[in-house]
């Protein structure tokens, strides 16, 4: 087909460096020809997947290798690439900058369009890449660094209904693991512990559940766990295996309750716009948690809303989603030039009020 | 000679209030180190401080995953960093923190990762859980005499 295009996507906005090749007709379905995430397993294994890539230089070096690998896997050469899509933010500036510079060089050298992509748009559009979900759908983006409800109206049009005012749930899982001496990343290890625990023994807080709206707070859970742990240690001289499992189960139950209830409210707002085929899409590493997923599926079933969660490899940071978001922008004429800048902060919905968190009392004089 | 003072904070609001009092006393080139176990309120304090200084309200997310979040005020940049995930002081340099110490206001969580790079003129704030739920004890210590004058009048209510 003549209007089919092939995009190279680059992602280096956080811990990982990635490149991917995607082929499709803009505005229609696309096929991932390759998706490479740099040295994740061998580099991160000893540290449990939490070691960040800080140096811009290291990102730049890895990008070259990733691009080469992605092209080889796709059995293509640079000359087959019709456009370059790159994460231009938000993220750690050094990483974003090296991605943008690499993309500019490639676009200039090949004489092809350059498309800057918002990393969060990449996550938010993934359900369209994997499941062909139609706009408008409700997106719950829930990961180590993010937690927000978005209505996706179009490739660049999102309404934020709410989000966390402090920590993201992924961070809460990691820090719970840290407090209890469980391995990182905390998501899988806390979930595994929780399986044998009694979720009713410790009643942890469900912050903001009593308040209207879709905002969430997970920071207070850390303190509650810290106090419980210290109390158990003071009483028994240590933390028993069952204590630890019970804390994990209680913690996970609190997260499930908050996410489920807030999802119910977000769906209520979303359903008011009468979508043709109501859908909740969940993306981000936390979507891999079985208990959270089951909670969200129950809410969707109650409200007759379809539930979808892209496969984990496309839920965590990757470049295929960036290439796809680039293709969606391409379809609507989105192009950037050599003035494209790296943006450490870049909210998807710039009209939404800031999530203020505790402590700020009204507008400042 | 180092000096120290201690504040008993009865609630998250009291912590936020103290952060706001400190906020207006800070200048570019100041480094504030925030120490304490997980869940003792370091980020809450930093968020309250930053939001008090921002001309336009903005999200102040936890910096744990991004390592550094930067914010613009009318006069200077604020750097909010969480160094927990760093494995060597070299990475502090890579992050650009050493340069930021010079001309930005820096709020640093898990500052033990700075090792020899810890600025001598920094203000150290140590957080711990207080006797009742929601309460905290905050110990401030410093060796640079500028902080003695700066902290005059700061009180816990």
Short mmCIF file of C-alpha atoms in Angstrom, two decimals, chain B residues 2-153:
data_model
loop_
_atom_site.label_atom_id
_atom_site.label_comp_id
_atom_site.label_asym_id
_atom_site.label_seq_id
_atom_site.Cartn_x
_atom_site.Cartn_y
_atom_site.Cartn_z
CA UNK B 2 27.72 23.42 64.34
CA UNK B 3 24.41 24.53 65.73
CA UNK B 4 21.06 22.82 65.95
CA UNK B 5 17.46 23.39 66.89
CA UNK B 6 14.47 21.07 67.12
CA UNK B 7 10.82 21.49 66.15
CA UNK B 8 7.87 19.36 67.27
CA UNK B 9 5.31 19.27 64.49
CA UNK B 10 1.88 18.07 65.55
CA UNK B 11 0.33 17.43 62.11
CA UNK B 12 1.01 17.44 58.34
CA UNK B 13 -0.36 21.00 58.30
CA UNK B 14 2.13 22.07 60.96
CA UNK B 15 4.92 20.57 58.84
CA UNK B 16 3.63 22.46 55.79
CA UNK B 17 3.48 25.67 57.79
CA UNK B 18 7.08 25.33 58.90
CA UNK B 19 8.09 24.59 55.29
CA UNK B 20 6.37 27.81 54.20
CA UNK B 21 8.16 29.81 56.88
CA UNK B 22 11.49 28.44 55.72
CA UNK B 23 10.60 28.90 52.03
CA UNK B 24 10.53 32.69 52.18
CA UNK B 25 13.94 32.73 53.88
CA UNK B 26 15.72 30.77 51.15
CA UNK B 27 17.91 32.13 48.37
CA UNK B 28 19.61 30.74 45.27
CA UNK B 29 22.77 28.92 46.27
CA UNK B 30 21.09 27.47 49.37
CA UNK B 31 21.17 23.70 49.81
CA UNK B 32 18.71 22.00 52.15
CA UNK B 33 19.36 18.33 52.95
CA UNK B 34 16.35 16.23 53.97
CA UNK B 35 17.13 13.10 55.98
CA UNK B 36 14.82 10.54 57.50
CA UNK B 37 13.33 7.07 56.99
CA UNK B 38 10.69 6.38 54.34
CA UNK B 39 7.37 7.88 55.37
CA UNK B 40 8.73 10.50 57.75
CA UNK B 41 7.60 13.41 55.60
CA UNK B 42 10.61 14.56 53.58
CA UNK B 43 8.70 14.89 50.33
CA UNK B 44 5.67 16.43 52.05
CA UNK B 45 7.96 19.09 53.50
CA UNK B 46 9.69 19.72 50.15
CA UNK B 47 6.37 19.84 48.27
CA UNK B 48 4.93 22.35 50.74
CA UNK B 49 8.05 24.48 50.49
CA UNK B 50 8.10 24.44 46.68
CA UNK B 51 4.39 25.12 46.33
CA UNK B 52 4.77 28.12 48.60
CA UNK B 53 7.36 29.59 46.22
CA UNK B 54 5.78 28.74 42.85
CA UNK B 55 4.21 31.75 41.13
CA UNK B 56 1.74 29.47 39.30
CA UNK B 57 0.45 26.32 41.05
CA UNK B 58 1.97 23.21 39.57
CA UNK B 59 2.18 19.49 40.37
CA UNK B 60 5.09 18.66 42.64
CA UNK B 61 5.42 14.90 42.18
CA UNK B 62 7.71 12.68 44.19
CA UNK B 63 11.19 12.83 42.63
CA UNK B 64 11.94 9.19 43.44
CA UNK B 65 11.58 7.98 39.86
CA UNK B 66 12.78 11.01 37.94
CA UNK B 67 15.62 11.67 40.44
CA UNK B 68 15.33 15.42 39.90
CA UNK B 69 12.35 17.70 39.39
CA UNK B 70 13.05 21.34 38.62
CA UNK B 71 10.77 24.34 39.08
CA UNK B 72 10.99 27.98 38.07
CA UNK B 73 10.25 30.89 40.35
CA UNK B 74 10.52 34.49 39.19
CA UNK B 75 14.08 34.79 40.48
CA UNK B 76 15.66 31.36 40.52
CA UNK B 77 15.30 27.68 39.80
CA UNK B 78 14.41 25.10 42.45
CA UNK B 79 15.88 21.60 42.23
CA UNK B 80 14.11 18.85 44.16
CA UNK B 81 16.18 15.67 44.10
CA UNK B 82 15.84 12.17 45.54
CA UNK B 83 19.23 10.49 45.45
CA UNK B 84 18.12 7.13 46.86
CA UNK B 85 18.57 5.31 43.59
CA UNK B 86 22.07 6.63 42.94
CA UNK B 87 24.94 4.22 43.32
CA UNK B 88 27.95 6.55 43.19
CA UNK B 89 28.77 10.23 43.80
CA UNK B 90 29.87 10.45 40.13
CA UNK B 91 26.20 10.29 39.26
CA UNK B 92 25.61 13.41 41.33
CA UNK B 93 27.91 15.25 38.98
CA UNK B 94 26.22 13.70 35.92
CA UNK B 95 22.87 14.93 37.19
CA UNK B 96 24.21 18.48 37.21
CA UNK B 97 23.63 18.84 40.94
CA UNK B 98 27.06 20.22 41.74
CA UNK B 99 26.44 23.10 39.34
CA UNK B 100 22.94 23.58 40.70
CA UNK B 101 24.36 23.97 44.23
CA UNK B 102 25.92 27.23 43.02
CA UNK B 103 22.97 29.14 41.67
CA UNK B 104 19.75 27.23 42.37
CA UNK B 105 17.81 26.44 45.51
CA UNK B 106 18.39 22.71 46.06
CA UNK B 107 16.26 20.41 48.21
CA UNK B 108 17.98 17.04 48.48
CA UNK B 109 16.41 13.83 49.80
CA UNK B 110 18.72 10.91 50.76
CA UNK B 111 21.72 13.29 50.86
CA UNK B 112 24.03 10.56 52.24
CA UNK B 113 24.59 9.66 48.57
CA UNK B 114 26.45 12.97 48.14
CA UNK B 115 29.33 11.74 50.32
CA UNK B 116 32.26 14.15 49.80
CA UNK B 117 30.16 16.33 47.53
CA UNK B 118 27.96 17.47 50.43
CA UNK B 119 28.17 21.27 50.51
CA UNK B 120 29.55 22.53 53.82
CA UNK B 121 27.12 25.45 53.86
CA UNK B 122 24.04 23.22 53.65
CA UNK B 123 21.16 23.18 56.13
CA UNK B 124 20.46 19.66 57.36
CA UNK B 125 16.88 18.74 58.29
CA UNK B 126 16.35 15.37 59.96
CA UNK B 127 12.82 13.98 60.11
CA UNK B 128 11.49 11.33 62.45
CA UNK B 129 8.07 10.13 63.53
CA UNK B 130 6.59 11.96 66.51
CA UNK B 131 4.77 10.44 69.49
CA UNK B 132 1.30 10.49 67.94
CA UNK B 133 -0.04 9.76 64.48
CA UNK B 134 0.62 12.60 62.02
CA UNK B 135 3.23 14.20 64.26
CA UNK B 136 6.90 14.61 63.40
CA UNK B 137 10.09 15.75 65.01
CA UNK B 138 12.30 17.92 62.84
CA UNK B 139 15.90 18.61 63.82
CA UNK B 140 17.69 21.37 61.94
CA UNK B 141 21.47 21.66 62.10
CA UNK B 142 24.10 23.71 60.31
CA UNK B 143 27.68 24.94 60.53
CA UNK B 144 27.40 27.95 58.21
CA UNK B 145 26.50 30.97 60.42
CA UNK B 146 24.16 32.31 57.70
CA UNK B 147 21.52 29.82 58.86
CA UNK B 148 21.54 31.17 62.42
CA UNK B 149 20.25 34.48 61.13
CA UNK B 150 17.99 32.93 58.51
CA UNK B 151 16.17 30.68 60.94
CA UNK B 152 15.42 33.51 63.37
CA UNK B 153 11.70 33.65 63.98
#
